[in-house]
PDB file of C-alpha atoms in Angstrom:
ATOM      1  CA  MET W 509      32.391  -7.416  13.505  1.00 57.00           C
ATOM      2  CA  SER W 510      32.840  -4.106  15.319  1.00 65.00           C
ATOM      3  CA  ASN W 511      29.858  -2.343  16.841  1.00 65.00           C
ATOM      4  CA  GLU W 512      30.044   0.371  14.173  1.00 72.00           C
ATOM      5  CA  THR W 513      30.003  -2.192  11.347  1.00 80.00           C
ATOM      6  CA  THR W 514      27.150  -4.113  12.964  1.00 83.00           C
ATOM      7  CA  ASP W 515      25.110  -0.943  13.450  1.00 85.00           C
ATOM      8  CA  TYR W 516      25.676   0.040   9.818  1.00 88.00           C
ATOM      9  CA  LEU W 517      24.571  -3.407   8.638  1.00 89.00           C
ATOM     10  CA  LEU W 518      21.455  -3.367  10.819  1.00 90.00           C
ATOM     11  CA  GLU W 519      20.623   0.128   9.586  1.00 92.00           C
ATOM     12  CA  THR W 520      20.880  -1.103   5.993  1.00 92.00           C
ATOM     13  CA  CYS W 521      18.650  -4.104   6.702  1.00 92.00           C
ATOM     14  CA  LEU W 522      16.060  -1.924   8.425  1.00 93.00           C
ATOM     15  CA  MET W 523      16.103   0.566   5.562  1.00 94.00           C
ATOM     16  CA  ALA W 524      15.303  -2.246   3.114  1.00 93.00           C
ATOM     17  CA  GLY W 525      12.536  -3.536   5.378  1.00 92.00           C
ATOM     18  CA  LYS W 526      11.089  -0.066   5.938  1.00 93.00           C
ATOM     19  CA  ILE W 527      10.788   0.639   2.212  1.00 92.00           C
ATOM     20  CA  MET W 528       9.154  -2.728   1.580  1.00 91.00           C
ATOM     21  CA  MET W 529       6.715  -2.409   4.489  1.00 90.00           C
ATOM     22  CA  GLU W 530       5.698   1.126   3.537  1.00 88.00           C
ATOM     23  CA  SER W 531       5.170  -0.062  -0.048  1.00 87.00           C
ATOM     24  CA  GLY W 532       2.840  -2.957   0.759  1.00 83.00           C
ATOM     25  CA  ALA W 533       5.124  -6.012   0.720  1.00 85.00           C
ATOM     26  CA  GLU W 534       4.203  -9.231   2.520  1.00 83.00           C
ATOM     27  CA  MET W 535       5.719  -9.839   5.960  1.00 84.00           C
ATOM     28  CA  TYR W 536       7.576 -13.015   5.037  1.00 83.00           C
ATOM     29  CA  ARG W 537       9.142 -11.270   2.039  1.00 86.00           C
ATOM     30  CA  VAL W 538      10.323  -8.398   4.254  1.00 90.00           C
ATOM     31  CA  GLU W 539      11.820 -10.766   6.826  1.00 89.00           C
ATOM     32  CA  ASP W 540      13.485 -12.889   4.149  1.00 90.00           C
ATOM     33  CA  THR W 541      15.096  -9.866   2.475  1.00 92.00           C
ATOM     34  CA  MET W 542      16.383  -8.406   5.752  1.00 92.00           C
ATOM     35  CA  ASN W 543      17.738 -11.729   6.971  1.00 91.00           C
ATOM     36  CA  ARG W 544      19.465 -12.514   3.679  1.00 91.00           C
ATOM     37  CA  ILE W 545      21.249  -9.159   3.617  1.00 92.00           C
ATOM     38  CA  ALA W 546      22.398  -9.650   7.213  1.00 90.00           C
ATOM     39  CA  THR W 547      23.563 -13.227   6.659  1.00 90.00           C
ATOM     40  CA  ILE W 548      25.480 -12.454   3.471  1.00 90.00           C
ATOM     41  CA  ALA W 549      27.201  -9.412   4.973  1.00 88.00           C
ATOM     42  CA  SER W 550      28.156 -10.908   8.332  1.00 86.00           C
ATOM     43  CA  ASN W 551      28.107 -14.706   7.903  1.00 84.00           C
ATOM     44  CA  LYS W 552      25.805 -14.716  10.918  1.00 86.00           C
ATOM     45  CA  LYS W 553      22.118 -15.532  10.969  1.00 88.00           C
ATOM     46  CA  GLY W 554      19.917 -12.451  10.779  1.00 87.00           C
ATOM     47  CA  ILE W 555      17.128 -12.281  13.361  1.00 88.00           C
ATOM     48  CA  SER W 556      14.197 -10.015  12.532  1.00 88.00           C
ATOM     49  CA  PHE W 557      10.762  -9.345  13.966  1.00 87.00           C
ATOM     50  CA  VAL W 558       8.345  -7.568  11.640  1.00 85.00           C
ATOM     51  CA  THR W 559       5.016  -5.935  12.483  1.00 83.00           C
ATOM     52  CA  PRO W 560       2.886  -3.530  10.408  1.00 81.00           C
ATOM     53  CA  THR W 561       4.051  -0.595  12.551  1.00 84.00           C
ATOM     54  CA  GLY W 562       7.658  -1.456  13.411  1.00 87.00           C
ATOM     55  CA  LEU W 563      10.729  -3.555  12.564  1.00 91.00           C
ATOM     56  CA  PHE W 564      13.289  -5.119  14.923  1.00 91.00           C
ATOM     57  CA  MET W 565      16.636  -6.408  13.658  1.00 91.00           C
ATOM     58  CA  SER W 566      19.651  -8.110  15.199  1.00 89.00           C
ATOM     59  CA  LEU W 567      22.308 -10.727  14.459  1.00 89.00           C
ATOM     60  CA  GLU W 568      22.607 -14.099  16.115  1.00 85.00           C
ATOM     61  CA  GLY W 569      25.100 -13.867  18.980  1.00 81.00           C
ATOM     62  CA  GLU W 570      25.163 -10.050  18.941  1.00 80.00           C
ATOM     63  CA  ARG W 571      23.700  -7.693  21.509  1.00 80.00           C
ATOM     64  CA  ASN W 572      23.048  -4.883  19.051  1.00 82.00           C
ATOM     65  CA  VAL W 573      19.350  -4.469  18.312  1.00 85.00           C
ATOM     66  CA  GLN W 574      17.812  -1.702  16.213  1.00 88.00           C
ATOM     67  CA  LEU W 575      14.221  -0.606  15.775  1.00 89.00           C
ATOM     68  CA  GLN W 576      12.599   1.124  12.798  1.00 89.00           C
ATOM     69  CA  GLN W 577       9.115   2.626  13.036  1.00 88.00           C
ATOM     70  CA  ILE W 578       6.680   2.337  10.103  1.00 87.00           C
ATOM     71  CA  PRO W 579       4.496   5.485  10.281  1.00 81.00           C
ATOM     72  CA  THR W 580       2.679   5.107   6.948  1.00 79.00           C
ATOM     73  CA  ARG W 581       1.675   2.268   4.646  1.00 79.00           C
ATOM     74  CA  THR W 582       0.655   2.441   1.014  1.00 80.00           C
ATOM     75  CA  ILE W 583       0.868   0.376  -2.173  1.00 81.00           C
ATOM     76  CA  ASN W 584       3.958   0.869  -4.348  1.00 83.00           C
ATOM     77  CA  LEU W 585       5.033  -2.465  -5.785  1.00 83.00           C
ATOM     78  CA  GLU W 586       7.713  -0.828  -7.942  1.00 86.00           C
ATOM     79  CA  LYS W 587       9.696   0.037  -4.810  1.00 89.00           C
ATOM     80  CA  VAL W 588       9.280  -3.519  -3.513  1.00 89.00           C
ATOM     81  CA  SER W 589      10.631  -4.852  -6.790  1.00 90.00           C
ATOM     82  CA  MET W 590      13.603  -2.469  -6.718  1.00 91.00           C
ATOM     83  CA  VAL W 591      14.566  -3.443  -3.154  1.00 93.00           C
ATOM     84  CA  ASN W 592      14.482  -7.097  -4.211  1.00 92.00           C
ATOM     85  CA  GLU W 593      16.658  -6.244  -7.198  1.00 92.00           C
ATOM     86  CA  PHE W 594      19.187  -4.396  -5.022  1.00 93.00           C
ATOM     87  CA  SER W 595      19.323  -7.268  -2.525  1.00 92.00           C
ATOM     88  CA  ARG W 596      19.943  -9.791  -5.323  1.00 91.00           C
ATOM     89  CA  ASP W 597      22.755  -7.622  -6.674  1.00 92.00           C
ATOM     90  CA  PHE W 598      24.260  -7.557  -3.178  1.00 92.00           C
ATOM     91  CA  ALA W 599      23.888 -11.324  -2.772  1.00 90.00           C
ATOM     92  CA  GLU W 600      25.702 -11.880  -6.073  1.00 90.00           C
ATOM     93  CA  LYS W 601      28.529  -9.490  -5.017  1.00 89.00           C
ATOM     94  CA  ARG W 602      27.780  -6.984  -7.771  1.00 92.00           C
ATOM     95  CA  ILE W 603      27.478  -4.147  -5.230  1.00 92.00           C
ATOM     96  CA  SER W 604      28.983  -3.600  -1.794  1.00 91.00           C
ATOM     97  CA  LEU W 605      27.140  -3.030   1.476  1.00 90.00           C
ATOM     98  CA  LYS W 606      27.899   0.691   1.263  1.00 91.00           C
ATOM     99  CA  GLU W 607      26.523   0.875  -2.285  1.00 92.00           C
ATOM    100  CA  LEU W 608      23.439  -1.054  -1.212  1.00 92.00           C
ATOM    101  CA  HIS W 609      22.866   1.369   1.661  1.00 93.00           C
ATOM    102  CA  THR W 610      23.242   4.372  -0.653  1.00 92.00           C
ATOM    103  CA  LYS W 611      20.799   2.924  -3.189  1.00 92.00           C
ATOM    104  CA  LEU W 612      18.245   2.221  -0.461  1.00 92.00           C
ATOM    105  CA  VAL W 613      18.525   5.720   1.001  1.00 90.00           C
ATOM    106  CA  ASN W 614      18.014   7.258  -2.435  1.00 90.00           C
ATOM    107  CA  LEU W 615      15.076   4.954  -3.135  1.00 89.00           C
ATOM    108  CA  ASP W 616      13.487   5.868   0.193  1.00 86.00           C
ATOM    109  CA  LYS W 617      13.659   9.563  -0.706  1.00 84.00           C
ATOM    110  CA  ASP W 618      12.413   8.978  -4.250  1.00 76.00           C
ATOM    111  CA  VAL W 619       8.640   9.345  -4.543  1.00 68.00           C
ATOM    112  CA  ARG W 620       7.797   6.854  -7.281  1.00 62.00           C
ATOM    113  CA  TYR W 621       4.156   7.470  -8.075  1.00 70.00           C
ATOM    114  CA  PHE W 622       2.272   7.873 -11.302  1.00 76.00           C
ATOM    115  CA  PRO W 623       1.099  11.457 -11.920  1.00 84.00           C
ATOM    116  CA  ILE W 624      -2.271  12.279 -10.373  1.00 88.00           C
ATOM    117  CA  TRP W 625      -3.938  12.810 -13.761  1.00 91.00           C
ATOM    118  CA  LEU W 626      -2.996   9.289 -14.812  1.00 91.00           C
ATOM    119  CA  GLN W 627      -4.272   7.858 -11.514  1.00 91.00           C
ATOM    120  CA  ILE W 628      -7.594   9.635 -12.047  1.00 93.00           C
ATOM    121  CA  ILE W 629      -7.920   8.275 -15.579  1.00 95.00           C
ATOM    122  CA  ALA W 630      -7.090   4.760 -14.335  1.00 93.00           C
ATOM    123  CA  ALA W 631      -9.673   5.063 -11.529  1.00 93.00           C
ATOM    124  CA  SER W 632     -12.350   6.177 -13.971  1.00 95.00           C
ATOM    125  CA  LEU W 633     -11.658   3.300 -16.384  1.00 95.00           C
ATOM    126  CA  VAL W 634     -11.616   0.775 -13.529  1.00 94.00           C
ATOM    127  CA  SER W 635     -14.979   2.090 -12.324  1.00 95.00           C
ATOM    128  CA  GLY W 636     -16.642   1.898 -15.727  1.00 94.00           C
ATOM    129  CA  SER W 637     -15.156  -1.471 -16.660  1.00 94.00           C
ATOM    130  CA  LEU W 638     -16.082  -3.192 -13.403  1.00 93.00           C
ATOM    131  CA  MET W 639     -19.576  -1.701 -13.566  1.00 94.00           C
ATOM    132  CA  VAL W 640     -20.050  -3.534 -16.878  1.00 93.00           C
ATOM    133  CA  ILE W 641     -18.474  -6.738 -15.496  1.00 93.00           C
ATOM    134  CA  PHE W 642     -20.907  -6.705 -12.544  1.00 91.00           C
ATOM    135  CA  GLY W 643     -23.888  -6.624 -14.901  1.00 89.00           C
ATOM    136  CA  GLY W 644     -24.359  -2.959 -15.733  1.00 87.00           C
ATOM    137  CA  GLY W 645     -25.245  -1.599 -19.154  1.00 87.00           C
ATOM    138  CA  TRP W 646     -23.054   0.378 -21.515  1.00 90.00           C
ATOM    139  CA  PHE W 647     -25.407   3.335 -21.173  1.00 91.00           C
ATOM    140  CA  ASP W 648     -24.065   3.771 -17.612  1.00 92.00           C
ATOM    141  CA  PHE W 649     -20.407   3.442 -18.618  1.00 95.00           C
ATOM    142  CA  ILE W 650     -19.512   7.142 -19.067  1.00 95.00           C
ATOM    143  CA  PRO W 651     -21.443   8.367 -15.965  1.00 94.00           C
ATOM    144  CA  THR W 652     -19.808   5.646 -13.847  1.00 95.00           C
ATOM    145  CA  CYS W 653     -16.355   6.607 -15.140  1.00 96.00           C
ATOM    146  CA  ILE W 654     -16.997  10.229 -14.153  1.00 96.00           C
ATOM    147  CA  ILE W 655     -18.367   9.265 -10.725  1.00 96.00           C
ATOM    148  CA  GLY W 656     -15.412   6.958 -10.048  1.00 95.00           C
ATOM    149  CA  ALA W 657     -12.955   9.692 -11.047  1.00 96.00           C
ATOM    150  CA  ILE W 658     -14.624  12.270  -8.767  1.00 96.00           C
ATOM    151  CA  GLY W 659     -14.697   9.803  -5.876  1.00 94.00           C
ATOM    152  CA  PHE W 660     -10.990   9.062  -6.318  1.00 95.00           C
ATOM    153  CA  ILE W 661     -10.148  12.789  -6.453  1.00 95.00           C
ATOM    154  CA  ILE W 662     -12.023  13.372  -3.193  1.00 94.00           C
ATOM    155  CA  PHE W 663     -10.248  10.415  -1.582  1.00 93.00           C
ATOM    156  CA  TYR W 664      -6.813  11.510  -2.807  1.00 91.00           C
ATOM    157  CA  TYR W 665      -6.957  15.120  -1.653  1.00 92.00           C
ATOM    158  CA  THR W 666      -8.876  14.451   1.570  1.00 91.00           C
ATOM    159  CA  GLN W 667      -6.190  11.972   2.586  1.00 87.00           C
ATOM    160  CA  ILE W 668      -3.487  14.573   1.906  1.00 85.00           C
ATOM    161  CA  PHE W 669      -5.126  17.462   3.757  1.00 86.00           C
ATOM    162  CA  MET W 670      -6.777  15.622   6.672  1.00 82.00           C
ATOM    163  CA  LYS W 671      -4.244  12.769   7.159  1.00 75.00           C
ATOM    164  CA  VAL W 672      -7.068  10.383   8.131  1.00 77.00           C
ATOM    165  CA  LYS W 673      -7.325   7.498   5.685  1.00 79.00           C
ATOM    166  CA  PHE W 674     -10.647   6.094   6.872  1.00 86.00           C
ATOM    167  CA  LEU W 675     -12.346   9.502   6.814  1.00 90.00           C
ATOM    168  CA  ALA W 676     -11.118  10.019   3.249  1.00 91.00           C
ATOM    169  CA  GLU W 677     -12.619   6.688   2.207  1.00 92.00           C
ATOM    170  CA  PHE W 678     -15.904   7.506   3.932  1.00 94.00           C
ATOM    171  CA  LEU W 679     -16.219  10.898   2.210  1.00 94.00           C
ATOM    172  CA  ALA W 680     -15.251   9.432  -1.154  1.00 94.00           C
ATOM    173  CA  SER W 681     -17.831   6.633  -0.950  1.00 95.00           C
ATOM    174  CA  LEU W 682     -20.441   9.124   0.295  1.00 95.00           C
ATOM    175  CA  SER W 683     -19.757  11.279  -2.755  1.00 95.00           C
ATOM    176  CA  VAL W 684     -19.923   8.279  -5.093  1.00 95.00           C
ATOM    177  CA  GLY W 685     -23.290   7.232  -3.680  1.00 94.00           C
ATOM    178  CA  PHE W 686     -24.729  10.735  -3.812  1.00 95.00           C
ATOM    179  CA  LEU W 687     -23.557  11.305  -7.400  1.00 95.00           C
ATOM    180  CA  ALA W 688     -24.958   7.934  -8.480  1.00 94.00           C
ATOM    181  CA  VAL W 689     -28.363   8.781  -6.985  1.00 94.00           C
ATOM    182  CA  LEU W 690     -28.250  12.215  -8.610  1.00 94.00           C
ATOM    183  CA  THR W 691     -27.338  10.698 -11.978  1.00 94.00           C
ATOM    184  CA  ILE W 692     -30.261   8.272 -11.816  1.00 93.00           C
ATOM    185  CA  SER W 693     -32.698  11.005 -10.730  1.00 92.00           C
ATOM    186  CA  ILE W 694     -31.917  13.232 -13.732  1.00 91.00           C
ATOM    187  CA  GLY W 695     -32.094  10.348 -16.188  1.00 89.00           C
ATOM    188  CA  TRP W 696     -28.414   9.969 -17.031  1.00 90.00           C
ATOM    189  CA  GLY W 697     -28.179   6.474 -15.589  1.00 87.00           C
ATOM    190  CA  ILE W 698     -30.238   3.294 -15.381  1.00 89.00           C
ATOM    191  CA  ASN W 699     -28.883   0.839 -12.786  1.00 91.00           C
ATOM    192  CA  LEU W 700     -28.049   2.463  -9.436  1.00 91.00           C
ATOM    193  CA  ASP W 701     -26.542  -0.650  -7.834  1.00 91.00           C
ATOM    194  CA  THR W 702     -23.967  -1.377 -10.522  1.00 93.00           C
ATOM    195  CA  MET W 703     -23.031   2.295 -10.814  1.00 94.00           C
ATOM    196  CA  ILE W 704     -22.276   2.447  -7.081  1.00 94.00           C
ATOM    197  CA  ILE W 705     -20.352  -0.831  -7.228  1.00 94.00           C
ATOM    198  CA  GLY W 706     -18.225   0.438 -10.091  1.00 94.00           C
ATOM    199  CA  GLY W 707     -17.721   3.873  -8.516  1.00 94.00           C
ATOM    200  CA  VAL W 708     -16.322   2.524  -5.235  1.00 94.00           C
ATOM    201  CA  MET W 709     -14.028  -0.081  -6.813  1.00 94.00           C
ATOM    202  CA  PRO W 710     -10.936   2.227  -6.856  1.00 92.00           C
ATOM    203  CA  LEU W 711     -11.355   2.536  -3.068  1.00 91.00           C
ATOM    204  CA  VAL W 712     -11.644  -1.184  -2.308  1.00 89.00           C
ATOM    205  CA  PRO W 713      -8.586  -2.519  -0.369  1.00 84.00           C
ATOM    206  CA  GLY W 714      -7.819  -5.435  -2.669  1.00 80.00           C
ATOM    207  CA  VAL W 715      -4.048  -5.631  -2.113  1.00 78.00           C
ATOM    208  CA  PRO W 716      -4.239  -5.306   1.735  1.00 80.00           C
ATOM    209  CA  ILE W 717      -6.801  -8.117   1.872  1.00 85.00           C
ATOM    210  CA  THR W 718      -4.624 -10.321  -0.343  1.00 83.00           C
ATOM    211  CA  ASN W 719      -1.519  -9.601   1.738  1.00 80.00           C
ATOM    212  CA  ALA W 720      -3.421 -10.284   4.962  1.00 84.00           C
ATOM    213  CA  VAL W 721      -4.449 -13.725   3.689  1.00 85.00           C
ATOM    214  CA  ARG W 722      -0.914 -14.481   2.447  1.00 82.00           C
ATOM    215  CA  ASP W 723       0.559 -13.472   5.824  1.00 81.00           C
ATOM    216  CA  LEU W 724      -1.895 -15.708   7.669  1.00 84.00           C
ATOM    217  CA  ILE W 725      -1.105 -18.646   5.375  1.00 83.00           C
ATOM    218  CA  ALA W 726       2.634 -18.027   5.890  1.00 77.00           C
ATOM    219  CA  GLY W 727       2.139 -18.179   9.676  1.00 77.00           C
ATOM    220  CA  HIS W 728       2.462 -14.465  10.427  1.00 77.00           C
ATOM    221  CA  LEU W 729      -0.679 -14.380  12.543  1.00 79.00           C
ATOM    222  CA  LEU W 730      -0.078 -11.004  14.203  1.00 77.00           C
ATOM    223  CA  SER W 731       0.606  -9.100  11.008  1.00 77.00           C
ATOM    224  CA  GLY W 732      -2.079 -10.981   9.087  1.00 81.00           C
ATOM    225  CA  MET W 733      -4.731 -10.081  11.641  1.00 86.00           C
ATOM    226  CA  ALA W 734      -3.519  -6.465  11.800  1.00 81.00           C
ATOM    227  CA  ARG W 735      -3.639  -6.046   8.034  1.00 81.00           C
ATOM    228  CA  GLY W 736      -6.967  -7.830   7.863  1.00 86.00           C
ATOM    229  CA  THR W 737      -8.387  -5.486  10.489  1.00 87.00           C
ATOM    230  CA  GLU W 738      -7.115  -2.459   8.570  1.00 83.00           C
ATOM    231  CA  ALA W 739      -8.748  -3.747   5.378  1.00 87.00           C
ATOM    232  CA  LEU W 740     -11.959  -4.453   7.297  1.00 90.00           C
ATOM    233  CA  LEU W 741     -12.058  -0.895   8.657  1.00 90.00           C
ATOM    234  CA  THR W 742     -11.549   0.440   5.146  1.00 90.00           C
ATOM    235  CA  SER W 743     -14.428  -1.702   3.880  1.00 90.00           C
ATOM    236  CA  CYS W 744     -16.615  -0.501   6.757  1.00 93.00           C
ATOM    237  CA  ALA W 745     -15.822   3.142   5.957  1.00 93.00           C
ATOM    238  CA  ILE W 746     -16.849   2.585   2.326  1.00 93.00           C
ATOM    239  CA  GLY W 747     -19.992   0.708   3.337  1.00 93.00           C
ATOM    240  CA  ILE W 748     -21.053   3.339   5.869  1.00 94.00           C
ATOM    241  CA  GLY W 749     -20.677   6.076   3.268  1.00 94.00           C
ATOM    242  CA  ILE W 750     -22.997   4.229   0.878  1.00 94.00           C
ATOM    243  CA  ALA W 751     -25.409   3.376   3.707  1.00 94.00           C
ATOM    244  CA  VAL W 752     -25.726   7.065   4.634  1.00 93.00           C
ATOM    245  CA  VAL W 753     -26.692   7.858   1.037  1.00 92.00           C
ATOM    246  CA  PHE W 754     -29.323   5.092   1.004  1.00 90.00           C
ATOM    247  CA  ARG W 755     -30.706   6.260   4.361  1.00 88.00           C
ATOM    248  CA  PHE W 756     -31.054   9.967   3.586  1.00 86.00           C
ATOM    249  CA  PHE W 757     -31.270  10.279  -0.201  1.00 78.00           C
ATOM    250  CA  LEU W 758     -33.464   7.329  -1.238  1.00 71.00           C
TER     251      LEU W 758
END
């Protein structure tokens, strides 16, 4: 393969890996997808090294190596599924390498998120439902839904304007705790503990924790520990926000 063809192939592989990493895919799935694309396109073994903040890609026997930085990470499993679908189409010769590259570039530019109003409604229902599951009463259901929705709104817009994820989680959990205490004090709620538990549930890093454990089980110790640390910091930010409310408002 010429250097230009190799570079184009590596760029395509890194684009697929970048989309998957930014969308919350597991490390072994990212490596497997990148390596399969490289192997099918070149008949040479793909060699990749994946971390939460960067991707390295090369081909066995080649000197060309490319790096792709991962500046942000979120959860968007639809994009992960679409990259897998594109790679399967490429493996089965239904699309060419150029078509695969074009589809990946378009997918990378496409912001596939549910509208904010739907996310808020989902957060409120998750808060109220989990409050009941954790032992709360139905009398607290509506107040918990409202508190969870407000906490999610604060988290969403703080993250956009301040660009600091952990600060957004701290302020959101602080707001949830304060609103729960206020609701109890004016007689609109009964069980403070379950209301707080339900209100912070939309903020809990469930998927990052799951991916961290899966990476560790798959042998990706570096990425598993990095993702686990990120999830731990998120949990600490939520816990500190609630602790501040308990310290100063109870």
